[in-house]
Coordinates of C-alpha atoms and ligand atoms in Angstrom, one line a residue:
X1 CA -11.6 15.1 13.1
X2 CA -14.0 12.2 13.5
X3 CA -16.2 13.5 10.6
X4 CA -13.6 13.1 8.2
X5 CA -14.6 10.6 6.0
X6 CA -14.6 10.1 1.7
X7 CA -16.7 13.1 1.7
X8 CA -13.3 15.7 2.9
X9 CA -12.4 17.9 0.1
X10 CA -9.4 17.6 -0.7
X11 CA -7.2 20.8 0.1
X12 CA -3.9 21.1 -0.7
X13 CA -1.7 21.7 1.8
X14 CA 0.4 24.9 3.4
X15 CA 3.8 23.8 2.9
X16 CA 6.8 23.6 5.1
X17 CA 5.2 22.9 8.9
X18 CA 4.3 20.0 11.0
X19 CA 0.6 20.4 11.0
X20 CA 0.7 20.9 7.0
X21 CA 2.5 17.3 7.2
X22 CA -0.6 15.9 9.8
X23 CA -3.3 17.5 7.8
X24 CA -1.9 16.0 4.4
X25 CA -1.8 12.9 6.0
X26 CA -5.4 13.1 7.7
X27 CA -6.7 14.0 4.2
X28 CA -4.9 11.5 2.5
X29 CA -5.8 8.5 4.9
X30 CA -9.6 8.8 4.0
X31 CA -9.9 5.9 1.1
X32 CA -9.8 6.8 -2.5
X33 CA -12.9 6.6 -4.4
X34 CA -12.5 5.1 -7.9
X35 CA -15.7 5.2 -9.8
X36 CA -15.2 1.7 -10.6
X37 CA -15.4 0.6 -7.4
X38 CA -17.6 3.5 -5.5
X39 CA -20.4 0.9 -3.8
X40 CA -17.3 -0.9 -2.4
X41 CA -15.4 2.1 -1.7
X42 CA -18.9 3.7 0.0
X43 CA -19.1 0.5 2.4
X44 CA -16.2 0.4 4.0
X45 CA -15.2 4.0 3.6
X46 CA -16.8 5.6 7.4
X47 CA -14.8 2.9 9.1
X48 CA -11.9 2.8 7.4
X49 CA -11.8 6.8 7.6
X50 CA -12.1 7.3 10.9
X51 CA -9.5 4.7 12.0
X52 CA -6.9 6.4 9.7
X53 CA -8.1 9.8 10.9
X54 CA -7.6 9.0 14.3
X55 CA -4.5 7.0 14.0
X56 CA -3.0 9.8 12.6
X57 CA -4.0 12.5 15.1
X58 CA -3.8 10.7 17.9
X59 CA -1.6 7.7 19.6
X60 CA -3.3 4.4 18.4
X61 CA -5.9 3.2 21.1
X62 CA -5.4 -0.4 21.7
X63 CA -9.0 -1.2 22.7
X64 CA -9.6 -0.5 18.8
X65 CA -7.8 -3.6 17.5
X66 CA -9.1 -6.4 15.8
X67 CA -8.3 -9.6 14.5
X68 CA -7.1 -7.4 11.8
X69 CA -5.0 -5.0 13.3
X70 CA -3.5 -6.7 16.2
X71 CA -3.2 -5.2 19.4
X72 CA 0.2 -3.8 20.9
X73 CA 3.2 -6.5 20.5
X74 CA 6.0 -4.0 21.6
X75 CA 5.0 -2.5 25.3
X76 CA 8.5 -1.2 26.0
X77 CA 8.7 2.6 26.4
X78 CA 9.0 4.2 22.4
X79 CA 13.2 5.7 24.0
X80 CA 14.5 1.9 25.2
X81 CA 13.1 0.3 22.0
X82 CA 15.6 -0.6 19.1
X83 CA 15.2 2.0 16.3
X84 CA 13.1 0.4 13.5
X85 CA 13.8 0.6 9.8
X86 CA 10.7 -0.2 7.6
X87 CA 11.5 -1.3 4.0
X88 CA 8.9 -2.0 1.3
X89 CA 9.7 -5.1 -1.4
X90 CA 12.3 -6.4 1.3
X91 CA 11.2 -10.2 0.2
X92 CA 14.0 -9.5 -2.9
X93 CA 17.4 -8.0 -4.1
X94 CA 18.1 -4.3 -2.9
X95 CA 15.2 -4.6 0.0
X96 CA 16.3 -8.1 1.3
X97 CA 20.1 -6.8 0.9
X98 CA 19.7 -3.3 3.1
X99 CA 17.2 -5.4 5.8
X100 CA 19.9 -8.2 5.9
X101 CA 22.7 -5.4 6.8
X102 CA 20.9 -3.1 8.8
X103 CA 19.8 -6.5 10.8
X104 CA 22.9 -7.8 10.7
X105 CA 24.6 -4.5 12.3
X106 CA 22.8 -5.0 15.6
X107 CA 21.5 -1.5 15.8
X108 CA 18.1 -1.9 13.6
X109 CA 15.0 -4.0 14.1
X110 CA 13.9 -4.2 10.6
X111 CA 9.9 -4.6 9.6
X112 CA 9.8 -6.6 6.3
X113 CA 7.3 -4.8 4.4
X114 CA 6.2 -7.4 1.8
X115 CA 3.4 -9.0 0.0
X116 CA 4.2 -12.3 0.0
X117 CA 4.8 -13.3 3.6
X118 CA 6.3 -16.6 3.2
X119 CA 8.7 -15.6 0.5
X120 CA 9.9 -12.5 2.6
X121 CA 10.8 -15.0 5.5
X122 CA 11.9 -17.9 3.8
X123 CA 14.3 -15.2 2.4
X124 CA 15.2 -13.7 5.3
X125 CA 16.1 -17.1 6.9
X126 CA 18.1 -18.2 4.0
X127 CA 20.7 -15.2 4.6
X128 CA 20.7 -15.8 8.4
X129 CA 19.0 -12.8 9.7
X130 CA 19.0 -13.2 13.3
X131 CA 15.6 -14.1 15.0
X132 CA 14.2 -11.2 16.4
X133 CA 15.8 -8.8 14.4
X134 CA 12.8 -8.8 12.0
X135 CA 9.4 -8.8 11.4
X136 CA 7.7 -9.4 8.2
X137 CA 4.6 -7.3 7.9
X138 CA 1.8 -7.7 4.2
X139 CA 1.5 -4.5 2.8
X140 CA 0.6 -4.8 -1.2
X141 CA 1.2 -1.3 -2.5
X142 CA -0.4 -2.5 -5.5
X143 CA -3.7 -1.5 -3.2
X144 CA -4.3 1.8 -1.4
X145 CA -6.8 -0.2 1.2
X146 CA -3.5 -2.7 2.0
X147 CA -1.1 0.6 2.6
X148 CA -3.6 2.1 5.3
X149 CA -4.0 -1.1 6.8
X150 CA -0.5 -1.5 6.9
X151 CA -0.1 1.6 8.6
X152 CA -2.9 1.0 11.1
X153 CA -1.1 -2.4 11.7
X154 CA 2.3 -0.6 12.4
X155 CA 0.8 1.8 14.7
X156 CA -1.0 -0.9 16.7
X157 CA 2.4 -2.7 16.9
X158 CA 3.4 0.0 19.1
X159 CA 7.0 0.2 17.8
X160 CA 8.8 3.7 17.6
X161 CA 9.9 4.8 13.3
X162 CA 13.5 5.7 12.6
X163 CA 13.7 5.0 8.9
X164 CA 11.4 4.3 6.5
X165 CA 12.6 3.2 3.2
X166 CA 10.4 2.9 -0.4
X167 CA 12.1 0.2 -2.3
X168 CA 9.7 -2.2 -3.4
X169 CA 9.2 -2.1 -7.2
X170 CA 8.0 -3.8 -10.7
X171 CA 9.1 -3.4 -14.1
X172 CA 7.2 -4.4 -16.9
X173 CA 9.3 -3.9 -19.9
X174 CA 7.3 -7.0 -22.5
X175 CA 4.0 -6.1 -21.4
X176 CA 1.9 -4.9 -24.1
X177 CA -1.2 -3.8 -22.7
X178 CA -1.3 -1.7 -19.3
X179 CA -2.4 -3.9 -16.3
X180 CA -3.8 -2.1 -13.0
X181 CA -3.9 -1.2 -9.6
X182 CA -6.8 -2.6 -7.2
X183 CA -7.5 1.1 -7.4
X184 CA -7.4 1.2 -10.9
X185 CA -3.9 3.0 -11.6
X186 CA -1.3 1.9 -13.9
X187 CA 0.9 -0.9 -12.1
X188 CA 3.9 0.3 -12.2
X189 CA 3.4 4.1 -11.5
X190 CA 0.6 2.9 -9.4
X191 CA 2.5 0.6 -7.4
X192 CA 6.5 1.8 -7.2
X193 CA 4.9 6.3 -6.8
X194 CA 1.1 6.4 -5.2
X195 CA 1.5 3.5 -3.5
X196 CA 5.0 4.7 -1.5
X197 CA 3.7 8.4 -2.1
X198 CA 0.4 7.2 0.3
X199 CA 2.3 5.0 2.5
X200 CA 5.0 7.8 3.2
X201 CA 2.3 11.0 4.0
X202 CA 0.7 8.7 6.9
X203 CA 3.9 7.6 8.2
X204 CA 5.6 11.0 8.0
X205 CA 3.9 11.6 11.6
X206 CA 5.9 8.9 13.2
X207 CA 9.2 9.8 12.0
X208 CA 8.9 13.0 13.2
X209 CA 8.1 11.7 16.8
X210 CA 10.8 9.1 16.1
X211 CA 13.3 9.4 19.8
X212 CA 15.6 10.2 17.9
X213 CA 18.5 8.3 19.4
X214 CA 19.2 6.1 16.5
X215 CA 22.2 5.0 14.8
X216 CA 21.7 7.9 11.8
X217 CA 21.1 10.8 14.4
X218 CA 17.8 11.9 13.2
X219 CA 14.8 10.1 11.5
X220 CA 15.0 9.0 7.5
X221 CA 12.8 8.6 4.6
X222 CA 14.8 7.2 1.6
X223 CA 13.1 6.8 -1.4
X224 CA 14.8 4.9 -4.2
X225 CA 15.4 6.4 -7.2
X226 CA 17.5 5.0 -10.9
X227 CA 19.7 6.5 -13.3
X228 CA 17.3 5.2 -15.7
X229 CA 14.8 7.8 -14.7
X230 CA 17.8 11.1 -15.4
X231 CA 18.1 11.7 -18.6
X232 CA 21.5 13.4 -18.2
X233 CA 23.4 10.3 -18.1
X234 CA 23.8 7.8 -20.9
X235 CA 21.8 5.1 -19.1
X236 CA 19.0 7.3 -18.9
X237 CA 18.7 8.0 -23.3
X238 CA 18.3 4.4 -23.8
X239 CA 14.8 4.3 -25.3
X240 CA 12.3 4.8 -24.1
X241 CA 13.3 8.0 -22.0
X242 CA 11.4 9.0 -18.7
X243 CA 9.1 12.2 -19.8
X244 CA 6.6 13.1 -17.2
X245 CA 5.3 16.1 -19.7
X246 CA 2.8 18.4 -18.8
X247 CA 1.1 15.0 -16.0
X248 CA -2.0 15.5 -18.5
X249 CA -2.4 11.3 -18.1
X250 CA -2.0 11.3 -14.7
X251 CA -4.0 14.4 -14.1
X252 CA -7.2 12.3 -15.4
X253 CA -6.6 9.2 -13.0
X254 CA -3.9 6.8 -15.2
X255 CA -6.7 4.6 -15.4
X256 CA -6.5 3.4 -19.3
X257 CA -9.6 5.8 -20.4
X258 CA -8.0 8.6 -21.4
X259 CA -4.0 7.2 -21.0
X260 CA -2.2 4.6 -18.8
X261 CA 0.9 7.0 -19.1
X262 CA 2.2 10.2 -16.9
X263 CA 2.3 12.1 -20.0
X264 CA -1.0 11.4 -21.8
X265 CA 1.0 9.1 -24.5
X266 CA 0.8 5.3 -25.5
X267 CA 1.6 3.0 -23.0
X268 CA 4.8 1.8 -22.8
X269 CA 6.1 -0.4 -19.5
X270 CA 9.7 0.4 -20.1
X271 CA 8.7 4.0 -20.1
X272 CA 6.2 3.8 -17.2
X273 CA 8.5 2.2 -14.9
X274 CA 11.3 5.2 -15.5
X275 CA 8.4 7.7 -15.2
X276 CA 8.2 6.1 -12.1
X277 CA 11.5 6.5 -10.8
X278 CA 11.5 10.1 -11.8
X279 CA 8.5 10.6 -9.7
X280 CA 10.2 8.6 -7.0
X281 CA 13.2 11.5 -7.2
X282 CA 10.7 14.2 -7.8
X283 CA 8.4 13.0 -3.9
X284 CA 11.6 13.0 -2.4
X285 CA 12.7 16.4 -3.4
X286 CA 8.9 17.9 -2.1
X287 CA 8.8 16.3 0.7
X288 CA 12.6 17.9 1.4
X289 CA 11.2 21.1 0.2
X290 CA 7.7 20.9 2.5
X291 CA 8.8 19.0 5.4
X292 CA 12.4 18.9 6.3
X293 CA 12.6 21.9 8.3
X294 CA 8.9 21.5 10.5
X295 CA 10.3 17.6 11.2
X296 CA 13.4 17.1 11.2
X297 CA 13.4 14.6 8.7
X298 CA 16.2 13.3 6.9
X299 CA 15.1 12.9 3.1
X300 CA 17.3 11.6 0.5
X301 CA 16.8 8.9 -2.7
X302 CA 19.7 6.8 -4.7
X303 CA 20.9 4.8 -7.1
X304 CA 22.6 2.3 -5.7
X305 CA 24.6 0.9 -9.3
X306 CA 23.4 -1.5 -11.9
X307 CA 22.0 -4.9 -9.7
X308 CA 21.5 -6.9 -12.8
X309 CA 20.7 -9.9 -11.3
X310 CA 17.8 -9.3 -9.1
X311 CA 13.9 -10.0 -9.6
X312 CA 13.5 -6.7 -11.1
X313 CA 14.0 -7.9 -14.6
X314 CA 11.9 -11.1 -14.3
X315 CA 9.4 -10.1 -16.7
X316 CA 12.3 -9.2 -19.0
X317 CA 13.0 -11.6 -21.7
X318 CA 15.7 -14.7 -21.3
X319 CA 18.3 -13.4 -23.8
X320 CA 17.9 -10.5 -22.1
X321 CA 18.4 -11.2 -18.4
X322 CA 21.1 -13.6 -20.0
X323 CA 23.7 -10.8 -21.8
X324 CA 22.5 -7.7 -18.9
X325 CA 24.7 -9.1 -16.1
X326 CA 28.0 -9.5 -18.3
X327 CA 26.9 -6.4 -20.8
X328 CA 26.9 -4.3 -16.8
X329 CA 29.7 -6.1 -15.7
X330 CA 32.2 -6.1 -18.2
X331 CA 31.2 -3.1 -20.3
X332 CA 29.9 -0.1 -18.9
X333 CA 31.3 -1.0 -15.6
X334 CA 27.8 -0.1 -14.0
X335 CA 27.3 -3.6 -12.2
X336 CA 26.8 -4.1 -8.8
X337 CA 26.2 -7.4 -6.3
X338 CA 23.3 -7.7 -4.1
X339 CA 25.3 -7.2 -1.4
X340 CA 27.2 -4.7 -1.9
X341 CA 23.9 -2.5 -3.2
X342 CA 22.2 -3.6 0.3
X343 CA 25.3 -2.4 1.6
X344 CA 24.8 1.0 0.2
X345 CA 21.3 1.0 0.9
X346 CA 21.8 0.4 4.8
X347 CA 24.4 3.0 4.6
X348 CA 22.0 5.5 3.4
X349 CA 19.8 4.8 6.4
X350 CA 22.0 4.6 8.8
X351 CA 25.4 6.6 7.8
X352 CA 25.7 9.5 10.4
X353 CA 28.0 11.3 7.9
X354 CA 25.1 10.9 5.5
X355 CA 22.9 13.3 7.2
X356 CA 22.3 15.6 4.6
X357 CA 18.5 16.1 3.3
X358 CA 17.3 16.2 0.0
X359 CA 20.0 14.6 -2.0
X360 CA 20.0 11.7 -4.5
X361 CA 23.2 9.8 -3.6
X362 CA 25.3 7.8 -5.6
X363 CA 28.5 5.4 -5.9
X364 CA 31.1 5.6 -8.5
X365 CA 32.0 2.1 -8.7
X366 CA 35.7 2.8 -10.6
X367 CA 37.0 5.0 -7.6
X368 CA 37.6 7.3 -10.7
X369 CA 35.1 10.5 -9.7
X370 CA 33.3 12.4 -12.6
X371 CA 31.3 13.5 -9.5
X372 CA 31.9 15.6 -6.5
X373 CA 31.6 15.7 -2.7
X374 CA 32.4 12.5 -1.7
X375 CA 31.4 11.4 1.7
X376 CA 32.4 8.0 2.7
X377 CA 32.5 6.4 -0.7
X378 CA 28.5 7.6 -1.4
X379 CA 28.7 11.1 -4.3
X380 CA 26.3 13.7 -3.5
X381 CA 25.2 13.3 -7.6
X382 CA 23.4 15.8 -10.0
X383 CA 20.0 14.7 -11.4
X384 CA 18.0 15.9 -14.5
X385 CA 16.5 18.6 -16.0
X386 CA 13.1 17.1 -15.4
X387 CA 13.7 15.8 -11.6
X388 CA 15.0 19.0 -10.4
X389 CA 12.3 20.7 -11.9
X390 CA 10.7 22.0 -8.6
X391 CA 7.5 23.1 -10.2
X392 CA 6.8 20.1 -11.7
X393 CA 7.5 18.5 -8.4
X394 CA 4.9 20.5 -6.5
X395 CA 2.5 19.7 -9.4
X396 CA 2.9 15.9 -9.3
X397 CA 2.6 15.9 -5.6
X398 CA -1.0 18.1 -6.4
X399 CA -2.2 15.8 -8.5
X400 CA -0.9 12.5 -6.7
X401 CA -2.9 14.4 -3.5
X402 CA -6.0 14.1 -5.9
X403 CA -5.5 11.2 -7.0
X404 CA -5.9 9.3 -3.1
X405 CA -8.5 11.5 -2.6
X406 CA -10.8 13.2 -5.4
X407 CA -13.1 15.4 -5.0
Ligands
LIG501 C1 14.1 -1.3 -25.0 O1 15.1 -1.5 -25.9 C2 13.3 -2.6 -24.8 O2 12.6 -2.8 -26.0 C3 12.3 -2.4 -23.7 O3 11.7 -3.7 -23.5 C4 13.1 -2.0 -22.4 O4 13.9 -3.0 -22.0 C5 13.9 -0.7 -22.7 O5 15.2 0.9 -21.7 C6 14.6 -0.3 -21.5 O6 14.7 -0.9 -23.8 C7 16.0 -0.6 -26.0 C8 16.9 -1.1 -27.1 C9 17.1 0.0 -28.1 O7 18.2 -1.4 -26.5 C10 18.6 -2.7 -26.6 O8 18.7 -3.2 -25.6 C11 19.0 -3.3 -27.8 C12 20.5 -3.7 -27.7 C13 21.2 -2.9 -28.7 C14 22.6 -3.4 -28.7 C15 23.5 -2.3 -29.1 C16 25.0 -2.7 -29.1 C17 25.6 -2.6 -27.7 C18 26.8 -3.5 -27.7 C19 26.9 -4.3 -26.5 C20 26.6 -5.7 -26.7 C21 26.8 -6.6 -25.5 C22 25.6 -7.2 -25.0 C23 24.3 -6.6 -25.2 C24 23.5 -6.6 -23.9 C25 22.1 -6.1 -24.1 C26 21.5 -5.7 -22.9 C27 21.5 -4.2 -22.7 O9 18.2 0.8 -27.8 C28 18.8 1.5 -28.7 O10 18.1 2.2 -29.4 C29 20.2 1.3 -28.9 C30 20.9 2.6 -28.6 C31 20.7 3.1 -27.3 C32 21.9 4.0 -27.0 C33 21.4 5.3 -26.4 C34 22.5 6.1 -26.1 C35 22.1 7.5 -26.4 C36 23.2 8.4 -26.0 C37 22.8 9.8 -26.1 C38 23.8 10.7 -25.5 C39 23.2 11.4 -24.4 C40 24.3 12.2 -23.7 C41 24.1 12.1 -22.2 C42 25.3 12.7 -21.6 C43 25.5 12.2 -20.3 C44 26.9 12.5 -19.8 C45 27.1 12.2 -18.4
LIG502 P1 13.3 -6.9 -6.9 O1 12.3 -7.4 -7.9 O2 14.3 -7.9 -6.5 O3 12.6 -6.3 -5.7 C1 11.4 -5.6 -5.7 C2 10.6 -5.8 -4.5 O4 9.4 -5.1 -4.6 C3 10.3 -7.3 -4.2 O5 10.4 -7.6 -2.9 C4 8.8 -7.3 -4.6 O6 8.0 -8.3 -4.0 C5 8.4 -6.0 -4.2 N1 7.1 -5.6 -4.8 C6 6.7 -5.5 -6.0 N2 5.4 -5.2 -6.1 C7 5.0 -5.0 -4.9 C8 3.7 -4.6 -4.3 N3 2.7 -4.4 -5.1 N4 3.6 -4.5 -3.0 C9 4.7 -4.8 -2.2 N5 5.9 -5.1 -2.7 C10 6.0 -5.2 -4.0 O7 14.0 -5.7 -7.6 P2 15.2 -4.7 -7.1 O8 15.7 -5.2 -5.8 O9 16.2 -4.6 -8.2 O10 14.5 -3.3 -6.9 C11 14.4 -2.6 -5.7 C12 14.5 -1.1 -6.0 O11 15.7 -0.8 -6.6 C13 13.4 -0.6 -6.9 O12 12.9 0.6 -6.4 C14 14.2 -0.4 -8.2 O13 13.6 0.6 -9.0 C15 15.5 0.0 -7.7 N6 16.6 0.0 -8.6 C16 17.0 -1.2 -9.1 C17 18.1 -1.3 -9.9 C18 18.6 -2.6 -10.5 O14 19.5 -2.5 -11.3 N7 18.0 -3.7 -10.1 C19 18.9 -0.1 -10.3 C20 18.3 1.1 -9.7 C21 17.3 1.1 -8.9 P3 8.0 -9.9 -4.5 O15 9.2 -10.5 -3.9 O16 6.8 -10.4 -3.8 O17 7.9 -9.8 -5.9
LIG503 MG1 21.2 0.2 -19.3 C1 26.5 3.4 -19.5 C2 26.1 2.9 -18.5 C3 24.8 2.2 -18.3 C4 24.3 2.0 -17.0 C5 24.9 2.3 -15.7 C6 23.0 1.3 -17.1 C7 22.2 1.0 -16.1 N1 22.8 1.1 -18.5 C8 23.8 1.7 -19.2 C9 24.0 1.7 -20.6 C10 23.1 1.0 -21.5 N2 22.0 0.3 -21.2 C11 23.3 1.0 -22.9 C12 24.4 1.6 -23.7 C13 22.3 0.3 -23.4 C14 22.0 -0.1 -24.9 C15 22.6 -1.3 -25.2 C16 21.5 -0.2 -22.3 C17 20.3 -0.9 -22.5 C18 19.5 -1.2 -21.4 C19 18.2 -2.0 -21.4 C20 17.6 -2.6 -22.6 N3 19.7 -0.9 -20.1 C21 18.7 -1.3 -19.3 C22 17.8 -1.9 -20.1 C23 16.7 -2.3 -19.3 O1 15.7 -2.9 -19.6 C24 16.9 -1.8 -17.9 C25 15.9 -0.7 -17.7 O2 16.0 0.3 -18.3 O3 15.0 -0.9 -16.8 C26 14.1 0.2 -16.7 C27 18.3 -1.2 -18.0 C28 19.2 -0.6 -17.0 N4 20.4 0.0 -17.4 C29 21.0 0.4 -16.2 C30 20.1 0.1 -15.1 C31 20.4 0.4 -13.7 C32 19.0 -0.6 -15.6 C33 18.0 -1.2 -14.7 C34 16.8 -0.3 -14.6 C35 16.7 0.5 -13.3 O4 16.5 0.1 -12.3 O5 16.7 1.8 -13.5

């Protein structure tokens, strides 16, 4: 194992057992090598390898922590801790919302994955999350080094994983040129798929070994998904619609020199950000497909309604983050509070009656059903043509494989 370094070639992986699920991780923890950046890349890669490597195969080692990665903070055996939740972009909106509630329930410590530290505990103050029932952790997914260090920094903590929830994500409708990842990706496929699609393989390990005996019944990975990104609703053929194609743009790294876009096409930010939520849908239905059965993890993504109010849309322009609220609210009926889509979030982590794996859940806001299977107030819903397209599913989890580690 210790020889695993940038060098590995990457293999794809034999689907559907545990060790598929540790060797997909091992591979994908050695650093990505972007051409751009290969003398970096090359200095710290041996290092950086190795500690993921290890991290992943075996319990963390304490005597290996550094200023960076501090050492244990939770000694308590992994069965008497509190089950943990860890949510990504939980400094805003549906993030803060579900931290606030799981915290709030008494039954969840919640780690705070953010990038802005500050903002993600001034926040958490200002709703009155108890002490203790938090802890904000950096991770930038916006930076493949910052996810493995997060990792390594959750595994030094020493706390057990119940849930692990990828929410964190931007939206760049007005830009007009592509803007990228420290790793050179487009930023909003960069950030809200490879980042979560990274940060979920080397945590997939702990939520397996999770005790357990948490609220939910068995360990969760919620990814959150829009009905922007399903083109078989009418919010999803407002233009520009989500269209992954054949992945010919991602395929060649998404890094502006062939395309910024999935499909090989112009960039658009309105469209990259769907594209991203259909990937989002896509991840969740692999891992389902690979992983359920060999871990006993709980997979699932939502939509959680229309929250036309959060910091999603800042980049949007005023007239428009001015008429979306009231347009949601009064006229398609779509809109939902904060709250009440933390709420559903939380719910989705921690629901026992929401055990079932692999679906995309969803809330019809009216009461009046065009769905089916109601449990509990969340709809077991349909998704597109494209996101249940299993094929194209296995081939974006190929490539996005590549991607974190080329050969
Ligand atoms: C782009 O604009 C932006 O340029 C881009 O920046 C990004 O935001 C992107 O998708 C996000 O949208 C799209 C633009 C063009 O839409 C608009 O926002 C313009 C507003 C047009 C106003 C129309 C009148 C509506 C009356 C309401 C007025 C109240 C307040 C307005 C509030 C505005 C905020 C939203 O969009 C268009 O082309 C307009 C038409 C889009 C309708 C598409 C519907 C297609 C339906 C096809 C049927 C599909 C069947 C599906 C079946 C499903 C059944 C379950
Ligand atoms: P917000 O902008 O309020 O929250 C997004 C969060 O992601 C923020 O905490 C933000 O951090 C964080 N984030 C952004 N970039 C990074 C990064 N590089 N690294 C770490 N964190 C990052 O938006 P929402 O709450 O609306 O969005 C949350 C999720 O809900 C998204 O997945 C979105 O697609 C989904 N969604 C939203 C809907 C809506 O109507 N709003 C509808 C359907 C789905 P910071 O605070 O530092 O900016
Ligand atoms: Mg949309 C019919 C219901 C409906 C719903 C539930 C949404 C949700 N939207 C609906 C309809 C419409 N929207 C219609 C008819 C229009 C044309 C006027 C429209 C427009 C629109 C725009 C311009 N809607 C938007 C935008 C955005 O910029 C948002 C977006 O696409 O971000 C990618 C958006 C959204 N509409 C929604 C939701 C949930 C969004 C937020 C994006 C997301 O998180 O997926």
């Amino acid at each position: 194992m210790a020889a695993m370094t940038t060098t590995i070639r990457c293999q794809v992986p034999v689907a559907g057992t545990a060790a598929a699920a540790a060797k997909q991780a091992a591979h994908l923890a050695a650093p990505r090598c972007n051409p751009l950046r290969a003398a970096a890349a090359q200095r710290a890669a041996a290092p950086r390898g190795l500690v993921a490597v290890q991290a992943v195969a075996a319990p963390p080692a304490p005597a290996a922590a550094s200023a960076s990665t501090p050492k244990s903070n939770v000694t308590e055996d992994k069965a008497t801790q509190k089950p943990t939740a860890i949510i990504t972009g939980a400094s805003s909106g549906l993030g803060l919302n579900a931290a606030n509630a799981l915290a709030q329930s008494g039954d969840w410590h919640v780690i705070m994955a953010c990038r802005d530290f500050a903002k993600a505990e001034r926040a958490a103050q200002k709703l009155g999350m108890p002490k203790g029932s938090y802890t904000v952790m950096h991770l930038d997914l916006a930076s493949l080094e910052s996810v493995r260090q997060f990792v390594q920094n959750f595994k030094n903590s020493g706390r057990r994983l119940d849930a692990l929830v990828a929410n964190a994500a931007v939206y760049l409708p007005t830009a007009k040129e592509p803007t990228f990842t420290a790793d050179g990706f487009e930023l909003s496929v960069g950030t809200n798929h490879l980042g979560h699609f990274l940060l979920v393989n080397l945590l997939l390990e702990d939520l397996k070994n999770s005790p357990k005996n948490n609220p939910a019944g068995a360990p969760r990975c919620i990814i959150v998904g829009s009905i922007t990104g399903n083109t078989n609703t009418l919010a999803g053929n407002v233009p520009p619609k989500a269209d992954l194609g054949d992945l010919r743009g991602l395929t060649t790294g998404l890094d502006g020199r062939n395309s910024s876009m999935i499909n090989g096409g112009e960039f658009d930010g309105a469209k990259a950000y769907k594209d991203s939520k259909v990937c989002n849908m896509l991840t969740m239905r692999q891992l389902h497909q690979r992983f359920h059965d060999s871990t006993g993890v709980t997979f699932a993504s939502l939509y959680p309604g229309c929250i036309a109010e959060t910091g999603l849309f800042r980049n949007h322009i005023g007239l428009f983050r001015t008429l979306f609220p009231p347009f949601q609210k009064f006229i398609t009926k779509g809109y939902v509070s904060e709250a009440e889509a933390g709420r559903r979030l939380a719910q989705v982590v921690s629901d026992p009656s929401l055990n079932k794996s692999g679906v995309y859940w969803s809330w019809d806001n009216d009461k009046s059903s065009l769905w089916f299977d109601s449990v509990d107030g969340a709809l077991e819903n349909r998704v597109s043509e494209e996101v249940s397209d299993d094929k194209k599913g296995s081939k974006l989890w190929d490539v996005s494989v590549k991607l974190h580690n080329p050969t």
